[in-house]
């Protein structure tokens, strides 16, 4: 019986040999192996071009009868093919079951959803109830396509925002490095200039002035360094304030999606919030429910005999000027029947009730108001 080390060595040799043409990487170092996610059988690139260039064909590995296409072949990412297969299954399931935490009623419902998703992935990886699991996934995807696409758009937007933020931070770091380098160069030049100035003053001054010149030079350097530190602190505080404001804006401008369809009918996911679709907004009604030109008490005719209107009806000059007899009929009848919708008796009763309570009735004219005042004995206002 071979040892574990020999088994690993034989396995390594098998991984370096194409199972179709039996070519070895040892003899052909440039040979590339490709896999297809339909069956995950590995074969060299030459065999893929030779077998699948003319169209779909069955897998050439013995015992595998799956139909493969050249477009789906790709390079293997992980050394272990089982890990490669699990990663592909996990990616596919998470693209379908891509619900977010804010869509659930409670933290417990969200945890249950995560556990359920892991169980589905485990079933597909280990081959447990694959047909039923695939059927449930397809049913859920068909019933919740809108929410799936909305969450995918949100994920893409978040990834894009994160990438932009990283790029922005890298640019800020580069600018800070350049500013620090420039500051170092300026400081070095200032220090060199101050030293040269001190030396020049010492050379031109008297021997007793050396200590005073040195003290003055130190004071100038201290002032410059203090001003530089203050400027650095101010810039640092400004950058921190900008970062905090950006974070607040990102938190307030939360991403929202259209969750019009709920997976409650599919029975696959439980605990989702019940989204109530708002009623569509009604069109604006400037009349407040009233129908203009509504004729409840009369019917507008096309012709009314009138000795006054007959000559106008035959006069082309009046018609050319825009005079419309139908408009005249409509306006006249509306004014004639406009008062039929007003209930005068009710208004009179309300007025009488107000008068009996001591509330003065409104007078139609100023003379009537004076007469009412004189009849009650109230002195007139000057």
C-alpha positions as CSV (number, residue, x, y, z in Angstrom):
1,X,0.0,0.0,0.0
2,X,1.5,3.4,-1.0
3,X,2.3,5.9,1.7
4,X,0.6,9.3,2.1
5,X,3.6,11.0,0.6
6,X,3.6,8.8,-2.4
7,X,-0.1,9.3,-2.9
8,X,0.4,13.1,-2.8
9,X,3.2,12.8,-5.3
10,X,1.1,10.7,-7.6
11,X,-1.8,13.2,-7.3
12,X,0.6,16.0,-8.1
13,X,1.7,14.1,-11.2
14,X,-1.9,13.6,-12.3
15,X,-2.6,17.3,-11.9
16,X,0.2,18.1,-14.3
17,X,-1.1,15.7,-17.0
18,X,-4.1,16.4,-19.3
19,X,-6.7,13.6,-18.9
20,X,-7.6,13.8,-22.6
21,X,-4.3,14.0,-24.6
22,X,-2.1,12.8,-21.7
23,X,0.3,15.7,-22.3
24,X,2.5,16.6,-19.4
25,X,3.5,20.0,-18.1
26,X,7.0,18.6,-17.5
27,X,7.5,18.2,-21.3
28,X,5.5,21.3,-22.2
29,X,6.0,24.0,-19.6
30,X,3.8,26.5,-21.4
31,X,0.8,24.3,-21.3
32,X,-2.3,25.9,-19.7
33,X,-5.2,24.0,-18.0
34,X,-8.8,25.1,-18.3
35,X,-12.0,24.0,-16.5
36,X,-15.7,24.3,-17.2
37,X,-18.2,25.0,-14.4
38,X,-20.6,22.4,-15.9
39,X,-18.5,19.5,-14.7
40,X,-15.1,21.0,-13.4
41,X,-13.0,18.5,-15.4
42,X,-9.6,19.9,-16.2
43,X,-8.1,19.7,-19.7
44,X,-5.4,21.5,-21.6
45,X,-6.0,24.5,-23.8
46,X,-5.1,22.6,-26.9
47,X,-7.7,20.0,-26.3
48,X,-10.3,22.7,-25.6
49,X,-9.6,24.4,-29.0
50,X,-9.5,21.1,-30.8
51,X,-12.8,19.7,-29.4
52,X,-15.0,22.7,-28.8
53,X,-14.0,25.2,-31.5
54,X,-16.7,23.9,-33.9
55,X,-19.5,24.1,-31.3
56,X,-20.8,22.5,-28.2
57,X,-19.7,18.9,-27.5
58,X,-19.8,16.3,-24.8
59,X,-17.1,16.3,-22.1
60,X,-14.3,13.9,-23.3
61,X,-13.6,12.7,-19.8
62,X,-14.7,9.1,-19.4
63,X,-18.1,8.8,-17.6
64,X,-19.0,12.5,-18.1
65,X,-21.8,13.1,-20.6
66,X,-22.4,16.8,-20.0
67,X,-22.5,19.2,-23.0
68,X,-19.8,21.8,-22.7
69,X,-19.2,25.1,-24.6
70,X,-15.9,26.7,-25.3
71,X,-17.0,30.1,-24.1
72,X,-17.5,28.8,-20.5
73,X,-14.0,27.4,-20.1
74,X,-11.7,29.4,-17.8
75,X,-8.5,29.2,-15.8
76,X,-8.6,27.5,-12.4
77,X,-8.3,30.0,-9.6
78,X,-7.9,27.6,-6.6
79,X,-5.6,24.6,-6.5
80,X,-8.3,22.4,-5.0
81,X,-11.1,21.9,-7.6
82,X,-13.7,21.3,-4.8
83,X,-13.0,24.8,-3.4
84,X,-13.4,26.1,-6.9
85,X,-16.7,24.5,-7.3
86,X,-18.0,25.7,-3.9
87,X,-16.9,29.2,-4.6
88,X,-18.9,29.2,-7.9
89,X,-22.0,27.7,-6.2
90,X,-21.8,30.3,-3.4
91,X,-21.5,33.1,-5.9
92,X,-24.5,31.9,-7.9
93,X,-26.7,31.4,-4.8
94,X,-25.8,34.8,-3.3
95,X,-26.6,36.5,-6.5
96,X,-30.2,35.1,-6.2
97,X,-30.7,35.3,-2.5
98,X,-29.3,38.8,-2.1
99,X,-31.7,40.2,0.4
100,X,-30.4,42.9,2.8
101,X,-30.8,43.2,6.5
102,X,-33.0,46.3,6.4
103,X,-35.6,44.2,4.5
104,X,-36.4,42.0,7.5
105,X,-38.6,42.7,10.5
106,X,-36.0,41.6,13.1
107,X,-32.5,40.6,13.7
108,X,-33.6,37.0,14.3
109,X,-35.4,36.9,10.9
110,X,-32.2,38.1,9.2
111,X,-30.1,35.5,11.0
112,X,-32.6,32.8,9.9
113,X,-32.2,33.9,6.4
114,X,-28.4,33.7,6.5
115,X,-28.6,30.2,8.0
116,X,-31.1,29.1,5.3
117,X,-28.9,30.4,2.6
118,X,-25.9,28.5,4.0
119,X,-28.0,25.3,4.1
120,X,-28.9,25.8,0.4
121,X,-25.3,26.2,-0.5
122,X,-24.3,23.1,1.5
123,X,-27.0,21.1,-0.2
124,X,-25.7,22.0,-3.6
125,X,-22.1,21.5,-2.7
126,X,-22.6,18.1,-1.1
127,X,-25.3,16.9,-3.6
128,X,-28.2,16.8,-1.1
129,X,-31.7,17.3,-2.6
130,X,-30.2,19.1,-5.6
131,X,-33.3,18.9,-7.8
132,X,-35.6,20.3,-5.1
133,X,-33.1,23.0,-4.1
134,X,-32.6,24.1,-7.7
135,X,-36.3,24.1,-8.2
136,X,-36.9,26.4,-5.2
137,X,-34.1,28.7,-6.3
138,X,-35.6,29.0,-9.8
139,X,-39.1,29.6,-8.5
140,X,-37.8,32.3,-6.1
141,X,-35.8,34.0,-8.8
142,X,-38.8,34.1,-11.2
143,X,-41.1,35.5,-8.5
144,X,-38.6,38.1,-7.1
145,X,-36.7,39.3,-10.2
146,X,-37.4,43.0,-9.5
147,X,-36.0,42.9,-6.0
148,X,-33.0,40.8,-7.1
149,X,-32.1,43.2,-9.8
150,X,-32.6,46.2,-7.4
151,X,-30.3,44.7,-4.8
152,X,-27.7,43.9,-7.5
153,X,-27.8,47.5,-8.6
154,X,-27.4,48.6,-5.0
155,X,-24.4,46.3,-4.5
156,X,-22.8,47.6,-7.8
157,X,-23.4,51.2,-6.6
158,X,-21.9,50.5,-3.2
159,X,-18.8,48.8,-4.8
160,X,-18.4,51.8,-7.2
161,X,-18.7,54.2,-4.2
162,X,-16.2,52.2,-2.2
163,X,-13.8,52.2,-5.2
164,X,-14.2,56.0,-5.7
165,X,-13.6,56.5,-2.0
166,X,-10.4,54.4,-2.1
167,X,-9.2,56.4,-5.1
168,X,-9.9,59.6,-3.3
169,X,-8.1,58.5,-0.2
170,X,-5.1,57.4,-2.3
171,X,-5.0,60.8,-4.0
172,X,-5.2,62.6,-0.7
173,X,-2.3,60.4,0.7
174,X,-0.3,61.3,-2.4
175,X,-1.0,65.0,-2.0
176,X,0.0,64.8,1.7
177,X,3.3,63.1,0.8
178,X,4.0,65.8,-1.7
179,X,3.1,68.5,0.7
180,X,5.3,67.0,3.4
181,X,8.2,66.7,0.9
182,X,7.7,70.3,-0.2
183,X,7.5,71.4,3.4
184,X,10.7,69.6,4.3
185,X,12.5,71.2,1.3
186,X,11.2,74.7,2.4
187,X,12.3,74.1,5.9
188,X,15.7,73.0,4.8
189,X,16.1,76.1,2.6
190,X,14.9,78.4,5.4
191,X,17.4,76.9,7.8
192,X,20.2,77.2,5.4
193,X,19.3,80.8,4.6
194,X,19.1,81.7,8.3
195,X,22.5,80.1,9.0
196,X,24.0,82.0,6.1
197,X,22.4,85.2,7.4
198,X,23.8,84.7,10.9
199,X,27.2,84.0,9.5
200,X,27.1,87.1,7.4
201,X,26.0,89.2,10.3
202,X,28.7,87.7,12.5
203,X,31.3,88.5,9.8
204,X,30.2,92.1,9.5
205,X,29.6,92.8,13.2
206,X,31.7,93.3,16.2
207,X,33.0,90.5,18.4
208,X,30.7,91.3,21.3
209,X,27.6,91.0,19.1
210,X,28.0,87.3,18.5
211,X,25.8,86.1,21.4
212,X,23.0,88.6,20.6
213,X,23.0,87.6,16.9
214,X,22.8,83.9,17.9
215,X,19.9,84.5,20.2
216,X,18.0,86.5,17.6
217,X,18.5,83.7,15.1
218,X,17.1,81.1,17.5
219,X,14.1,83.3,18.1
220,X,13.4,83.6,14.4
221,X,13.7,79.8,13.9
222,X,11.3,79.2,16.9
223,X,8.7,81.6,15.5
224,X,8.8,79.9,12.1
225,X,8.6,76.4,13.5
226,X,5.6,77.5,15.7
227,X,3.8,79.1,12.8
228,X,4.4,75.9,10.7
229,X,3.0,73.6,13.4
230,X,-0.1,75.9,13.8
231,X,-0.6,75.7,10.0
232,X,-0.3,71.9,10.1
233,X,-2.8,71.6,12.9
234,X,-5.3,73.8,11.0
235,X,-4.9,71.8,7.9
236,X,-5.3,68.5,9.8
237,X,-8.5,69.8,11.5
238,X,-9.9,70.9,8.2
239,X,-9.3,67.5,6.7
240,X,-10.9,65.8,9.6
241,X,-14.0,68.0,9.3
242,X,-14.3,67.2,5.6
243,X,-14.1,63.5,6.3
244,X,-16.8,63.7,9.0
245,X,-19.1,65.7,6.7
246,X,-18.6,63.1,3.9
247,X,-19.4,60.3,6.3
248,X,-22.6,62.1,7.5
249,X,-23.7,62.6,3.9
250,X,-23.0,59.0,3.0
251,X,-25.0,57.9,6.1
252,X,-28.0,60.2,5.4
253,X,-28.1,59.5,1.7
254,X,-28.9,55.8,2.2
255,X,-29.5,53.7,-0.8
256,X,-33.1,52.6,-1.4
257,X,-34.5,50.2,-3.8
258,X,-37.9,49.3,-5.2
259,X,-39.2,46.3,-3.1
260,X,-42.5,46.0,-4.8
261,X,-42.4,42.2,-4.9
262,X,-42.2,40.1,-1.8
263,X,-41.1,36.5,-1.5
264,X,-43.9,35.6,0.9
265,X,-45.8,33.6,-1.7
266,X,-42.9,31.4,-2.6
267,X,-42.4,30.2,1.0
268,X,-38.6,30.2,0.7
269,X,-37.8,33.3,2.8
270,X,-39.7,34.2,6.0
271,X,-39.7,37.4,8.1
272,X,-39.6,40.0,5.3
273,X,-41.2,43.3,5.8
274,X,-44.6,43.8,4.3
275,X,-44.2,46.6,1.7
276,X,-47.4,48.5,1.1
277,X,-47.4,50.0,-2.4
278,X,-48.7,53.6,-2.2
279,X,-51.7,54.5,-4.2
280,X,-51.0,56.4,-7.4
281,X,-51.4,60.2,-7.0
282,X,-54.6,61.5,-8.5
283,X,-54.4,64.2,-11.2
284,X,-54.8,67.7,-10.0
285,X,-58.4,69.0,-10.1
286,X,-58.5,72.8,-10.2
287,X,-62.3,72.8,-9.7
288,X,-62.3,70.7,-6.5
289,X,-64.7,68.1,-7.8
290,X,-67.0,70.5,-9.5
291,X,-67.7,69.9,-13.1
292,X,-67.7,73.0,-15.2
293,X,-70.5,73.6,-17.7
294,X,-72.5,70.9,-16.0
295,X,-76.2,71.2,-17.0
296,X,-78.5,69.6,-14.4
297,X,-81.6,71.6,-15.2
298,X,-81.5,72.3,-18.9
299,X,-80.2,71.0,-22.2
300,X,-78.3,73.1,-24.6
301,X,-79.7,73.1,-28.2
302,X,-78.0,74.1,-31.4
303,X,-80.7,76.5,-32.4
304,X,-83.1,78.9,-30.6
305,X,-85.5,81.1,-32.6
306,X,-84.9,84.8,-31.9
307,X,-85.7,87.9,-33.9
308,X,-82.6,89.5,-32.5
309,X,-80.2,86.6,-33.2
310,X,-81.5,85.6,-36.7
311,X,-79.8,88.6,-38.5
312,X,-76.6,87.9,-36.6
313,X,-76.7,84.3,-37.6
314,X,-76.8,85.3,-41.3
315,X,-74.2,88.1,-40.9
316,X,-70.8,86.8,-42.1
317,X,-69.1,89.9,-40.6
318,X,-70.1,88.9,-37.1
319,X,-69.0,85.4,-37.6
320,X,-65.7,86.5,-39.0
321,X,-65.1,88.6,-36.0
322,X,-65.3,85.6,-33.7
323,X,-68.9,85.9,-32.5
324,X,-70.2,82.4,-31.5
325,X,-73.9,81.9,-31.0
326,X,-73.3,78.6,-29.1
327,X,-71.2,80.4,-26.6
328,X,-74.0,83.0,-26.2
329,X,-76.6,80.3,-25.7
330,X,-74.4,78.5,-23.1
331,X,-73.7,81.6,-21.1
332,X,-77.2,82.9,-21.1
333,X,-78.8,79.6,-20.0
334,X,-76.1,79.1,-17.3
335,X,-76.9,82.6,-15.9
336,X,-80.6,81.9,-16.0
337,X,-80.4,78.6,-14.2
338,X,-77.5,79.4,-11.9
339,X,-79.7,80.1,-8.9
340,X,-81.5,76.7,-9.0
341,X,-78.7,75.1,-7.0
342,X,-79.0,77.6,-4.1
343,X,-81.5,76.7,-1.3
344,X,-82.8,80.1,-0.2
345,X,-85.0,78.8,2.5
346,X,-82.1,77.3,4.4
347,X,-80.2,80.5,4.2
348,X,-83.2,82.5,5.4
349,X,-83.7,80.1,8.3
350,X,-80.0,80.5,9.3
351,X,-80.4,84.3,9.1
352,X,-83.5,84.3,11.3
353,X,-81.8,82.1,13.9
354,X,-78.8,84.4,14.0
355,X,-81.2,87.4,14.5
356,X,-83.0,85.8,17.3
357,X,-79.7,85.3,19.2
358,X,-79.0,89.0,19.1
359,X,-76.6,88.9,16.2
360,X,-77.3,92.0,14.0
361,X,-78.3,91.1,10.4
362,X,-76.1,92.5,7.7
363,X,-77.6,95.6,6.0
364,X,-77.6,95.9,2.2
365,X,-76.8,99.6,2.1
366,X,-75.6,102.4,4.3
367,X,-79.0,104.0,4.4
368,X,-80.5,100.7,5.6
369,X,-77.9,100.5,8.3
370,X,-78.7,103.9,9.6
371,X,-82.4,103.1,9.6
372,X,-81.7,99.9,11.6
373,X,-79.6,101.9,14.1
374,X,-82.3,104.6,14.6
375,X,-85.0,102.0,15.1
376,X,-83.1,100.3,17.9
377,X,-82.4,103.6,19.6
378,X,-78.6,103.2,19.4
379,X,-76.8,106.6,18.9
380,X,-75.2,107.0,15.5
381,X,-71.5,107.1,15.1
382,X,-70.2,110.4,13.9
